[in-house]
Coordinates of C-alpha atoms and ligand atoms in Angstrom, one line a residue:
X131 CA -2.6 -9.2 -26.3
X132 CA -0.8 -12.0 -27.7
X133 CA -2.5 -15.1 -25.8
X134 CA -6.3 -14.1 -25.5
X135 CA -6.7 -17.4 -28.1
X136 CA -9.8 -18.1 -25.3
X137 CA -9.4 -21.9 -26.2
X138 CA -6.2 -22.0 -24.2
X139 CA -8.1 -19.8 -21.2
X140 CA -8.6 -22.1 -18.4
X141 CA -10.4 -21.4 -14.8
X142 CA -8.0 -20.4 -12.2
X143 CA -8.9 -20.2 -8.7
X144 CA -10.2 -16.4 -7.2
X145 CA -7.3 -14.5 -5.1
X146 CA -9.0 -13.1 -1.9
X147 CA -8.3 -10.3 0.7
X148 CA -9.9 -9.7 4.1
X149 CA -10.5 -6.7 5.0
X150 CA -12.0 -4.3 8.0
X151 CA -11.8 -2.8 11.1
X152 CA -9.0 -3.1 13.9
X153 CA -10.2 -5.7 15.8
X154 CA -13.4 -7.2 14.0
X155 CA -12.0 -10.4 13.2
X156 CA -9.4 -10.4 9.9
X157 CA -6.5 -12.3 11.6
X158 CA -9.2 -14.5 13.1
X159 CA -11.2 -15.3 10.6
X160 CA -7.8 -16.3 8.0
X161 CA -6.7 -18.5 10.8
X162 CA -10.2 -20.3 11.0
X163 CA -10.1 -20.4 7.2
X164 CA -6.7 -22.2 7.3
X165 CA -7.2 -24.6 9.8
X166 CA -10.5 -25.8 8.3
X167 CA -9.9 -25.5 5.1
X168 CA -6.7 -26.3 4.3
X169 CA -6.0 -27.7 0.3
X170 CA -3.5 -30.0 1.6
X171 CA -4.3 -31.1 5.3
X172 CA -3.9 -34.9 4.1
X173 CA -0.6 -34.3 3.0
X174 CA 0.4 -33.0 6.6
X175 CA 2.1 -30.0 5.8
X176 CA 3.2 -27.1 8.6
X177 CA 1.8 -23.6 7.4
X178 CA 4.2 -21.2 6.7
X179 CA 4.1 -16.9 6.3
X180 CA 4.9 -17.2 2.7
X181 CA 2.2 -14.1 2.0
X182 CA -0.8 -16.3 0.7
X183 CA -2.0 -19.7 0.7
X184 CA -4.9 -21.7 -0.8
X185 CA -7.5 -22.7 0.6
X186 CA -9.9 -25.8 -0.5
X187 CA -14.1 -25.3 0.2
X188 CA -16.2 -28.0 0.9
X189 CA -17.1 -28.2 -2.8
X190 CA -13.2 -29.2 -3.5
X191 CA -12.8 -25.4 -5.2
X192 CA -9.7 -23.8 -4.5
X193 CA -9.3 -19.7 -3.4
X194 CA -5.9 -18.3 -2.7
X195 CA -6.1 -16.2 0.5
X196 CA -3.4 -13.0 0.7
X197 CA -2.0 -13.8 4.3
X198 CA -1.7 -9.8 5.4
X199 CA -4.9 -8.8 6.6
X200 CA -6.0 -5.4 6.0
X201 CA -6.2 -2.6 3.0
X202 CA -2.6 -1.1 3.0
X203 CA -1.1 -4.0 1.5
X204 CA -3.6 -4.6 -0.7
X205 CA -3.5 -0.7 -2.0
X206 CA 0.2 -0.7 -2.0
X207 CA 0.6 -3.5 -4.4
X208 CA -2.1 -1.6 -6.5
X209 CA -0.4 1.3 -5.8
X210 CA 2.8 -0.6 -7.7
X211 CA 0.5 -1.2 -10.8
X212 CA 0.2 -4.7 -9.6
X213 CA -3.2 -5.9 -10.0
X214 CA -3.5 -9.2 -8.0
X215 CA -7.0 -9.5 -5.5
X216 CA -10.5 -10.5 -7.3
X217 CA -12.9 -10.5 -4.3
X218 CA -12.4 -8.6 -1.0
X219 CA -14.2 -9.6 1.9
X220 CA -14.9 -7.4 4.2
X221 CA -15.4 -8.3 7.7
X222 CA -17.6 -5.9 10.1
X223 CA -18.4 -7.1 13.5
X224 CA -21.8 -7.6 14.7
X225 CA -21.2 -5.5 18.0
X226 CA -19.4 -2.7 16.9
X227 CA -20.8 -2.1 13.4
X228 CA -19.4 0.3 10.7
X229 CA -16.4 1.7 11.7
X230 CA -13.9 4.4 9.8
X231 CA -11.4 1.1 8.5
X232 CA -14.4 -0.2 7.4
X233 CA -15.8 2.6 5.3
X234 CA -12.0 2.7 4.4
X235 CA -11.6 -0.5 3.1
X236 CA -15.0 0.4 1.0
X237 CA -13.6 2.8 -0.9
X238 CA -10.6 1.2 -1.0
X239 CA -12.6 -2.2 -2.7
X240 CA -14.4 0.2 -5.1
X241 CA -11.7 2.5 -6.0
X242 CA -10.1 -1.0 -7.3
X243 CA -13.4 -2.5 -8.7
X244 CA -13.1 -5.4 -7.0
X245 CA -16.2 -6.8 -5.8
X246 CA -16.8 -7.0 -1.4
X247 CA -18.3 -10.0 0.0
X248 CA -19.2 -9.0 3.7
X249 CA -18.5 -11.4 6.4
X250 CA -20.9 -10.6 9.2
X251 CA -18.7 -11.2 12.3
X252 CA -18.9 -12.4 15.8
X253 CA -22.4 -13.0 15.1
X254 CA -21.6 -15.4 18.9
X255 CA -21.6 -13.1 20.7
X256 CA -24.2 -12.2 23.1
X257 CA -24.8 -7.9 21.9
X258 CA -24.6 -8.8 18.2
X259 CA -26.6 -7.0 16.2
X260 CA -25.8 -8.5 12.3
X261 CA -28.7 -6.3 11.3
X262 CA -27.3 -2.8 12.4
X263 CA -24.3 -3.9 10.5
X264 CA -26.9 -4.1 7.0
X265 CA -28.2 -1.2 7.8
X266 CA -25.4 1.0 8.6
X267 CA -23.6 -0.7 5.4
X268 CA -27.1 0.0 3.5
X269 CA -26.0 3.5 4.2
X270 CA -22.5 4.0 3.1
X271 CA -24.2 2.7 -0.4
X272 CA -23.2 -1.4 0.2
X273 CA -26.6 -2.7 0.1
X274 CA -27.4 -6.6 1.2
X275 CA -29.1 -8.5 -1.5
X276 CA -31.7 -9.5 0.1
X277 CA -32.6 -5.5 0.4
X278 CA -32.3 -5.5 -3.4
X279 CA -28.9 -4.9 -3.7
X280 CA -26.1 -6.6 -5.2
X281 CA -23.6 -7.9 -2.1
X282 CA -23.5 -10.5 -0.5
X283 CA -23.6 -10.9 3.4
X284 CA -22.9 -13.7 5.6
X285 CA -23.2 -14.1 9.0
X286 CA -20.4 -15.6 10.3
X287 CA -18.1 -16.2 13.9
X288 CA -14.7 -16.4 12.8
X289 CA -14.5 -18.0 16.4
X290 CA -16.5 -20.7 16.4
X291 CA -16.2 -21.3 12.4
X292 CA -20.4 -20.9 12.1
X293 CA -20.9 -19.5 8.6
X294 CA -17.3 -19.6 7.4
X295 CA -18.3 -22.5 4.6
X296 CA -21.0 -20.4 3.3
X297 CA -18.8 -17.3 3.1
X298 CA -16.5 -19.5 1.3
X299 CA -19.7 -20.7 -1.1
X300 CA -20.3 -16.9 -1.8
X301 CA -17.0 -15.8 -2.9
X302 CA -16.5 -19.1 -5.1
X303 CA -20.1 -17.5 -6.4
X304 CA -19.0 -13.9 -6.5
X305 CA -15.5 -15.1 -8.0
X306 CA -17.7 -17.3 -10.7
X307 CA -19.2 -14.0 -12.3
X308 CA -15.8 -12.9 -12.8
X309 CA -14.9 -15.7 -14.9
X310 CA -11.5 -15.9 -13.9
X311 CA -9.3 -17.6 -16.6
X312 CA -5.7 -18.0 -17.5
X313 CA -3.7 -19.5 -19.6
X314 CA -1.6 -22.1 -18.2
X315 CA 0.4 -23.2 -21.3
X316 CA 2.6 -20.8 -21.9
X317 CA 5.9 -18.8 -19.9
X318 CA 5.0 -17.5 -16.6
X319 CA 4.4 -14.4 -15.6
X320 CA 3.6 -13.1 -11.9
X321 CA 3.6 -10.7 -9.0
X322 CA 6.1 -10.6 -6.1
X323 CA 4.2 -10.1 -3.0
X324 CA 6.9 -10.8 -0.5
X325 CA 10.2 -10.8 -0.6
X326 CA 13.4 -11.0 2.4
X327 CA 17.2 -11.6 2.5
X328 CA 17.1 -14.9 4.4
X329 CA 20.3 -15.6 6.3
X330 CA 20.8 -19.5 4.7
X331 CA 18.9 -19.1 1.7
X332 CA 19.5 -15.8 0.1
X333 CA 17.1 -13.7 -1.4
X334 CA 13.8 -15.3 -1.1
X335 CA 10.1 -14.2 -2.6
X336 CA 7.0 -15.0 -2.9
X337 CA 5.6 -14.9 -6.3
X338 CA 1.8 -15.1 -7.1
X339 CA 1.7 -16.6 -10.5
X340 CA -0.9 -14.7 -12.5
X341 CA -0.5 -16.3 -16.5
X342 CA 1.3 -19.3 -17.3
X343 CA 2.8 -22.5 -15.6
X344 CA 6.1 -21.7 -13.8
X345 CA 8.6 -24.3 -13.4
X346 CA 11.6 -25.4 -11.4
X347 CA 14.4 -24.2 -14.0
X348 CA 13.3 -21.2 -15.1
X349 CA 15.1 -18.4 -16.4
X350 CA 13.8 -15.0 -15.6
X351 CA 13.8 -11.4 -15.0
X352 CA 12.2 -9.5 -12.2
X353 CA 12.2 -6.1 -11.5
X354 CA 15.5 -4.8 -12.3
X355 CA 17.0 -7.8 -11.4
X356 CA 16.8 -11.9 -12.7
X357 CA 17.5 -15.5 -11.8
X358 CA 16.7 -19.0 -12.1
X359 CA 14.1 -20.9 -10.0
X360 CA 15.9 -23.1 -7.5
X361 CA 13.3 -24.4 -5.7
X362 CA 9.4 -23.2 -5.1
X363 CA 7.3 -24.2 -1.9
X364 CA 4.3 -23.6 -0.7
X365 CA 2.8 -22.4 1.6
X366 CA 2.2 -25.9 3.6
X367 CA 6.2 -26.0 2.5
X368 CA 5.7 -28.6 0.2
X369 CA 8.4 -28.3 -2.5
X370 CA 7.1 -28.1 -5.7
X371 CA 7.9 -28.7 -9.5
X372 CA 5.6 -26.2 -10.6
X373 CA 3.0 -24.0 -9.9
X374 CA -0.2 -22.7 -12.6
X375 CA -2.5 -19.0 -12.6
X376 CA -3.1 -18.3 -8.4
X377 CA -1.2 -20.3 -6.9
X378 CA 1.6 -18.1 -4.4
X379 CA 4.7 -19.8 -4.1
X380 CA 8.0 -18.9 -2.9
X381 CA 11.2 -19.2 -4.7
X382 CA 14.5 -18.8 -4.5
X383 CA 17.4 -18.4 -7.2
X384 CA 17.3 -14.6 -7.5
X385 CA 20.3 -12.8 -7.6
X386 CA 19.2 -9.7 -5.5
X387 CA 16.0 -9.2 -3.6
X388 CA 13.1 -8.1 -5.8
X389 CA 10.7 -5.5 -4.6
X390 CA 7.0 -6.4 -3.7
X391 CA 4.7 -5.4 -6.7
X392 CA 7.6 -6.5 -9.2
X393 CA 6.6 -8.4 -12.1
X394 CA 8.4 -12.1 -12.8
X395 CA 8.3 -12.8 -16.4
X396 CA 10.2 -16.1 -17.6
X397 CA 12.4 -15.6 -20.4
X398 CA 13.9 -17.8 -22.9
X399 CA 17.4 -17.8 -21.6
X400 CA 20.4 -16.4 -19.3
X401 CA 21.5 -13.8 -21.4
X402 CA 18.1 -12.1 -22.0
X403 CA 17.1 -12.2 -18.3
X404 CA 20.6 -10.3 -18.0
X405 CA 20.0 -7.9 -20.6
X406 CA 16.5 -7.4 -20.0
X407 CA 17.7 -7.1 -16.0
X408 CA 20.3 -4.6 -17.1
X409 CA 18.0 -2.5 -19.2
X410 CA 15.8 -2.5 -16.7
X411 CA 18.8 -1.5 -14.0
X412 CA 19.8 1.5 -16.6
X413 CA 16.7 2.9 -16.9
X414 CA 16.5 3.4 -12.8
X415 CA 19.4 4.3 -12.5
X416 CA 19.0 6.7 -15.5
X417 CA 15.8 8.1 -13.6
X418 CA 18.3 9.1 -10.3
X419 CA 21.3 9.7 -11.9
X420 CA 19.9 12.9 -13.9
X421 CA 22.5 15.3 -12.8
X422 CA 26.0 14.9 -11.2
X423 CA 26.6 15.1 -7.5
X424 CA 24.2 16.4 -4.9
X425 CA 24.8 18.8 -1.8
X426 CA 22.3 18.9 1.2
X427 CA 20.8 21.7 -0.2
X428 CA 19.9 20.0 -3.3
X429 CA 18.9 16.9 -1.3
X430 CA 16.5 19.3 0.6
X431 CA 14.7 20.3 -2.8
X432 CA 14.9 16.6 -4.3
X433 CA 12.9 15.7 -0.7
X434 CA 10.3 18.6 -1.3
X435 CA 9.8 17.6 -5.1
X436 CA 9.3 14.4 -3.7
X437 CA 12.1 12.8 -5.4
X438 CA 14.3 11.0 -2.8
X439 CA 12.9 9.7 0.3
X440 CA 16.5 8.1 1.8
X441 CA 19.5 10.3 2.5
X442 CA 22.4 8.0 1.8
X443 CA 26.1 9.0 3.3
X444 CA 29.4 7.8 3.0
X445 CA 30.9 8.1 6.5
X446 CA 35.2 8.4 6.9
X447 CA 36.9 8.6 9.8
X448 CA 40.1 8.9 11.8
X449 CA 39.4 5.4 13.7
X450 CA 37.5 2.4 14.1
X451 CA 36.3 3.4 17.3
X452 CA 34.9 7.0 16.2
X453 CA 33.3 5.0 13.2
X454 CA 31.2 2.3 15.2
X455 CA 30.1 5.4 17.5
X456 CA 28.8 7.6 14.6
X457 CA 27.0 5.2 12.8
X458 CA 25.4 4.1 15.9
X459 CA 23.9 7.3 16.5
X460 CA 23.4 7.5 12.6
X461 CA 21.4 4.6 12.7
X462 CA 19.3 5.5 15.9
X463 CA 18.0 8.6 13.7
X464 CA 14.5 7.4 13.0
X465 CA 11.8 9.6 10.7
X466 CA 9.1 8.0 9.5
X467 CA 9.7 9.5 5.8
X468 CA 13.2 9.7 5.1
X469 CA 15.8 7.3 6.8
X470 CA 19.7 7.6 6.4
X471 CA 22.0 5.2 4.9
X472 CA 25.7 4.4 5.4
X473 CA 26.1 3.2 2.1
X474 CA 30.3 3.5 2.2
X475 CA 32.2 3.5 5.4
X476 CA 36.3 3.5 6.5
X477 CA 39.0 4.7 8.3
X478 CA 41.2 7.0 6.8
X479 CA 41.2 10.0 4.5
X480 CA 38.6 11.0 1.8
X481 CA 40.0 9.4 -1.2
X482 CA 38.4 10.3 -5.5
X483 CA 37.0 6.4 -5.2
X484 CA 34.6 7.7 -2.2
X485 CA 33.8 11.1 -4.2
X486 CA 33.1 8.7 -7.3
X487 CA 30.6 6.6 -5.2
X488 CA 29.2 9.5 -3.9
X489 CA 28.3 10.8 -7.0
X490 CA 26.9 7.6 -8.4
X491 CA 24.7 6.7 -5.9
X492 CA 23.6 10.8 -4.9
X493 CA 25.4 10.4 -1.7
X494 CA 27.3 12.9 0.9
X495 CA 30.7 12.4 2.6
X496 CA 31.1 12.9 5.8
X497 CA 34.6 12.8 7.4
X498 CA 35.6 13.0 11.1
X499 CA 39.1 14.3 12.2
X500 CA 40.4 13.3 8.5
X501 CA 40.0 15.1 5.5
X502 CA 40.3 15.1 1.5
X503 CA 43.0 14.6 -0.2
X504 CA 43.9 16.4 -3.2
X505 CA 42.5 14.6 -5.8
X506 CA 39.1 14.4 -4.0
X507 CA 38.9 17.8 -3.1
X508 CA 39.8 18.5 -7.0
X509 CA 36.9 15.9 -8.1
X510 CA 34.5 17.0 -5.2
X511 CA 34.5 20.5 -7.0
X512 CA 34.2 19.3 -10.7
X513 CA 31.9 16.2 -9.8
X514 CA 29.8 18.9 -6.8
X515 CA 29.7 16.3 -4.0
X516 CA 29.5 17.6 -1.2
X517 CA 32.2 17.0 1.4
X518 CA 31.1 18.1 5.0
X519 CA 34.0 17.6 8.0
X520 CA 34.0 18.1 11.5
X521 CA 35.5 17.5 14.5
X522 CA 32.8 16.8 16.9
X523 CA 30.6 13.9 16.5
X524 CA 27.9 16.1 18.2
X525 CA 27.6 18.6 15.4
X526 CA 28.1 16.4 12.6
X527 CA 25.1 14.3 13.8
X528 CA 23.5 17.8 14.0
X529 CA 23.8 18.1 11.1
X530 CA 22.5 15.2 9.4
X531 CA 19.0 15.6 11.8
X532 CA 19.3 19.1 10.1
X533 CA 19.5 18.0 6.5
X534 CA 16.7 15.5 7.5
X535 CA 14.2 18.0 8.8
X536 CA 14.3 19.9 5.6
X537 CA 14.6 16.4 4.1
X538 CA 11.5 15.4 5.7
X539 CA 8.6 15.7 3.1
X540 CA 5.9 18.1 3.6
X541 CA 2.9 16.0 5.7
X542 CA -0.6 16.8 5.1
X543 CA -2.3 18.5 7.9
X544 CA -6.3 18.8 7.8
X545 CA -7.4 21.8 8.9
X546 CA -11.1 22.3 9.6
X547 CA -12.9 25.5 7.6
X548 CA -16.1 25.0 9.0
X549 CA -19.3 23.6 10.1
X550 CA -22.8 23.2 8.8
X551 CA -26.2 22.0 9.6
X552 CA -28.5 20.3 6.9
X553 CA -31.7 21.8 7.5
X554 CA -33.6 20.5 4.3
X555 CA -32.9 18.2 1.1
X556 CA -33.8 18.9 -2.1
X557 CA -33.7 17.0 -5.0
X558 CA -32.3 18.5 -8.3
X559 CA -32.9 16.6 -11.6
X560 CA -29.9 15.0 -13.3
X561 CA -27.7 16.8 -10.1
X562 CA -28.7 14.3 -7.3
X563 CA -29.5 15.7 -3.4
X564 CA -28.7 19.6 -2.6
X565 CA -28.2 19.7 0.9
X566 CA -29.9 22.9 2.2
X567 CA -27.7 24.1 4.8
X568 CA -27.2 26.1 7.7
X569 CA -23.5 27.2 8.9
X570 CA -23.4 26.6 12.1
X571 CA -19.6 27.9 12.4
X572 CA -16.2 28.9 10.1
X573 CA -17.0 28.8 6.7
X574 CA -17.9 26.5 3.8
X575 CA -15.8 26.4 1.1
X576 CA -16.6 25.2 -3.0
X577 CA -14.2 22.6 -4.1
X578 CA -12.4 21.7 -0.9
X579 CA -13.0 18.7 1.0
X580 CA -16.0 17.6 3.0
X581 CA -17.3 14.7 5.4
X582 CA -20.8 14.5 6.3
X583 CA -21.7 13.4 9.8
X584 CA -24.2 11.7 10.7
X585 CA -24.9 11.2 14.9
X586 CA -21.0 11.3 15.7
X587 CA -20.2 9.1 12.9
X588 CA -18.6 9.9 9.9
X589 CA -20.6 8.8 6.9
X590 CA -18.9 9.8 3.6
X591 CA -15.7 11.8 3.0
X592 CA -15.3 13.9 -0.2
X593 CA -15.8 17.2 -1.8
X594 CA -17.7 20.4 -1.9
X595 CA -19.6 19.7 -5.6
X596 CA -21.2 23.0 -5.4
X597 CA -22.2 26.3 -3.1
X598 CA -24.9 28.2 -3.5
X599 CA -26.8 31.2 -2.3
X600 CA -30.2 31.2 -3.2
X601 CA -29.7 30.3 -7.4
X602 CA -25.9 32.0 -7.0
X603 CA -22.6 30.1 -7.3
X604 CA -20.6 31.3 -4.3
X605 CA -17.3 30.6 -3.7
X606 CA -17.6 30.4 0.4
X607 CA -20.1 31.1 3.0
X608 CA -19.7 32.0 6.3
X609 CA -20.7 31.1 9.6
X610 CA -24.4 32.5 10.4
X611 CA -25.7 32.0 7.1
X612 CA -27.9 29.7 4.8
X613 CA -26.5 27.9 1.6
X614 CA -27.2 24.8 -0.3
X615 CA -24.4 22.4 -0.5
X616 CA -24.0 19.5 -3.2
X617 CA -21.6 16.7 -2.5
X618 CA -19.2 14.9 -5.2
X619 CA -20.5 11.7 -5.9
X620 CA -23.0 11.8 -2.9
X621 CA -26.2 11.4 -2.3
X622 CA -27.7 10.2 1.1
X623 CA -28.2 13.4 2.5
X624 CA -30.6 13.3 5.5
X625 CA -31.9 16.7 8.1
X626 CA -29.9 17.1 11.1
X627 CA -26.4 16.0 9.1
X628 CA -23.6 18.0 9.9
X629 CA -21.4 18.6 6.7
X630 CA -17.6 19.2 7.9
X631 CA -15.5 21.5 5.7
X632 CA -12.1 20.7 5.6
X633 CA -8.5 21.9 4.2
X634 CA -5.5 19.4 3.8
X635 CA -2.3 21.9 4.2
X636 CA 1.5 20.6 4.0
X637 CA 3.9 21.0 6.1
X638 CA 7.4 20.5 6.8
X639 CA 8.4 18.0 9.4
X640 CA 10.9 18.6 12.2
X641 CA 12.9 16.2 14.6
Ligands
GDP971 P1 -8.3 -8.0 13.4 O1 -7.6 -6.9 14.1 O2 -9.4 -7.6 12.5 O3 -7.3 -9.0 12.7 O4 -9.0 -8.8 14.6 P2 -8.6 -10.2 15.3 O5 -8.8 -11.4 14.5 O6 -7.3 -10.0 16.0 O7 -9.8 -10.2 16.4 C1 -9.9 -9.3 17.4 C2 -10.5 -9.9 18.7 O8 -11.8 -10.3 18.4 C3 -9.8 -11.1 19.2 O9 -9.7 -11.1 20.6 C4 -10.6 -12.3 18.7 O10 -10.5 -13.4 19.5 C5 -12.0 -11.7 18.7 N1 -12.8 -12.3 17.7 C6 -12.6 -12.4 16.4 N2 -13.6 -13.1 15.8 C7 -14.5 -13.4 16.7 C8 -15.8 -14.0 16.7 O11 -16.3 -14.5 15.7 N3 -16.4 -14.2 17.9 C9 -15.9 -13.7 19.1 N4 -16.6 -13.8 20.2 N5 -14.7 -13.1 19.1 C10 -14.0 -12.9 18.0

């Protein structure tokens, strides 16, 4: 790319998750770090939910700290393309050890290649056992370094703040192999990781600058939208005039909200951010406005090809009162996949402008006690929107948790195949371990998914690698009978394992 002249590459502080376990510490362990540690104390700032703040070790080094604890948000930025966390650090308390969140956040951390620094937690506490927690982590393939691996552990109480400078010391050292650099003389660029409609203020968002030095003034785009920035604060809400590589900060001056996982890029002026904006805004648009209108039926296959997750509707009706009472009940329907939206509403008949909306925005009329009038009826056909009326609110709400149901995109459902019993391990050269197996009950299945359990505990989740029968490839093998079983991508196989075989099915919600 354009800017890799490495002169102008400068350091730029490491951006840090926490992650782990319900309850082993997260929310803690940030707070502790805040308090303690926090870059501007002197200055006597009040903290803030911005979405991240920076932090200040001993040493004077600054980390930026993501404020939401936890892997989802982390995985749903990256999910967005938006690449933003260096180091993870993964907190596993000393009395409860490896958990499922925690081998979650594992593979979450690896999938990502972003290095873990484990924070050994609640090591206060009277039944804590930090070394169960290297062992059982030892297991799952994160290995302490003073084992001979390569992670780093620290035991740490997030209550009482023992060990939280040293953790701090080891991801500044874990962060330092990474050579983070930017370079901070040149037009900004950055991740929205927050973002609201604040009553006073407008849209608001916080933007984690990733190249460049942004700067009270600039012009830019965002998303499919642009804007100027106002004002920027941190996360001590200090105002600022500008803000270099790491550093979160949140701004206003857009002119809608941006998403989360949208990319801020300053541009030279007005005019471009509103063409580039616009482009942007065509191209989405372009994406959902494919065809022409949509009926409920087509709504229930754009749902199933996984292609609209929001069923929007345009509600008319005979009077005010009748209104307020459907959308009420409209907006009590709650799914956790697909919600409904009034995006049009009024009293009175179903005029061309509603069918025109309804068509641009993939929308379906509803009307109660009134009904088309001849031009929308004669649009409605030619444009296919459909227009549904009725003359009980009962039925028409019946209809819409209907249309959701179908709506409702297909959940995965895990089914379990079947159950067996390592009885030996074998190692095959250049293969890895071949679990020689016993099925205790169903059947095991080649290629579908597996988890291998080891006293209760589940200690890898994958696939079936391969199935044999004495030197055969078999495509399943049922209950009674022996087999040798090879994991994808795993290798700590041990007697007395149970291997789970399991199916992941969809299926269609219903209210
Ligand atoms: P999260 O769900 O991972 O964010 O966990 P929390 O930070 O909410 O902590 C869960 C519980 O564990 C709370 O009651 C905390 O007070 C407690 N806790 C967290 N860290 C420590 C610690 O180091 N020592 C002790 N004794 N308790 C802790």
């Amino acid at each position: 790319q354009e800017e890799q002249d490495p002169s102008k590459l400068k350091p730029r502080p490491p951006v840090v998750v926490v992650m782990g376990h319900v309850d082993h510490g997260k929310t803690t362990l940030l707070d502790t770090i805040r308090k303690t540690n926090v870059a501007a104390k002197e200055k006597g700032g009040i903290t803030q939910h911005i979405g991240a703040s920076m932090v200040k070790t001993k040493e004077g080094k600054l980390i930026t700290f993501l404020d939401t604890p936890g892997h989802e948000a982390f995985t749903s930025l990256r999910a967005r393309g938006a690449q933003v966390t260096d180091v993870a650090i993964l907190v596993v308390a000393a009395d409860d050890g490896v958990m499922p969140q925690t081998i979650e956040a594992i593979n979450h951390a690896k999938a990502f290649n972003v290095p873990i620094v484990v924070a050994v937690n609640k090591i206060d506490k009277p039944g804590a056992d930090p070394s169960r927690v290297r062992r059982e982590l030892s297991e799952v393939g994160v290995i302490p370094e003073e084992w001979g691996g390569d992670t780093v552990f620290v035991d740490v109480s997030a209550k009482t703040g023992q060990g939280v400078d040293e953790l701090l010391e080891m991801v500044m050292l874990v962060a330092d192999m990474l050579e983070l650099k930017a370079n901070t003389d040149k037009k900004a660029k950055g991740t929205i990781i927050e973002s609201k409609l604040d009553k006073q203020r407008g849209p608001v968002a916080t933007v984690l600058i990733t190249e460049g030095t942004l700067k009270v003034g600039d012009i830019f785009v965002v998303g499919a939208t642009y804007g100027r920035v106002r004002a920027m604060t941190d996360s001590l809400g200090h105002r600022l005039k500008q803000a270099t590589p790491s550093t979160a900060v949140e701004i206003i001056g857009f002119e809608e909200v941006p998403e989360s996982g949208d990319i801020l890029k300053v541009v030279d002026s007005e005019k471009q951010a509103k063409e580039l904006a616009q482009i942007r805004k065509m191209a989405k648009e372009q994406e959902k406005n494919k065809d022409l209108g949509i009926s409920l039926e087509d709504v229930f296959k754009k749902i199933q090809e996984g292609e609209v997750k929001e069923l929007k509707l345009i509600v008319k009706a005979d009077a005010v009162g009748s209104l307020e009472a459907i959308k009420k009940s409209l907006s009590d329907i709650k799914t956790t996949e697909v919600s409904v939206k009034v995006i049009h509403e009024g009293v009175g008949s179903i005029t061309e402008g509603d069918v025109m909306l309804a068509r641009a925005a993939k929308a379906i009329i509803l009307g109660f006690n009134v009904r088309p009038d001849i031009k929308a009826k004669e649009s409605a056909e030619r444009e296919k929107v459909d227009i549904k009326v009725y003359g009980i609110i009962y039925e028409l709400l019946d209809d819409v948790k209907k249309a959701i149901s179908g709506m409702l995109a297909p959940i995965k459902k895990e089914v379990v195949l079947g159950v067996a019993e390592v009885r030996a391990t074998f190692r095959v050269k250049g293969a890895g371990t071949v679990a020689g197996c016993y099925v205790l009950d169903g059947k095991i299945v080649r290629n579908q998914r597996a988890r291998l359990i080891r006293e209760g505990v589940v200690i890898f989740e994958g696939k079936i690698e391969s199935l044999k029968r004495f030197k055969e490839d078999v495509p399943e093998v049922a209950r009674g009978y022996e087999c040798g079983i090879k994991l994808e991508n795993y290798n700590d196989i041990k007697v007395k394992d149970e291997i789970e075989c399991y199916e992941l099915k969809e299926e269609k919600q219903t209210i």
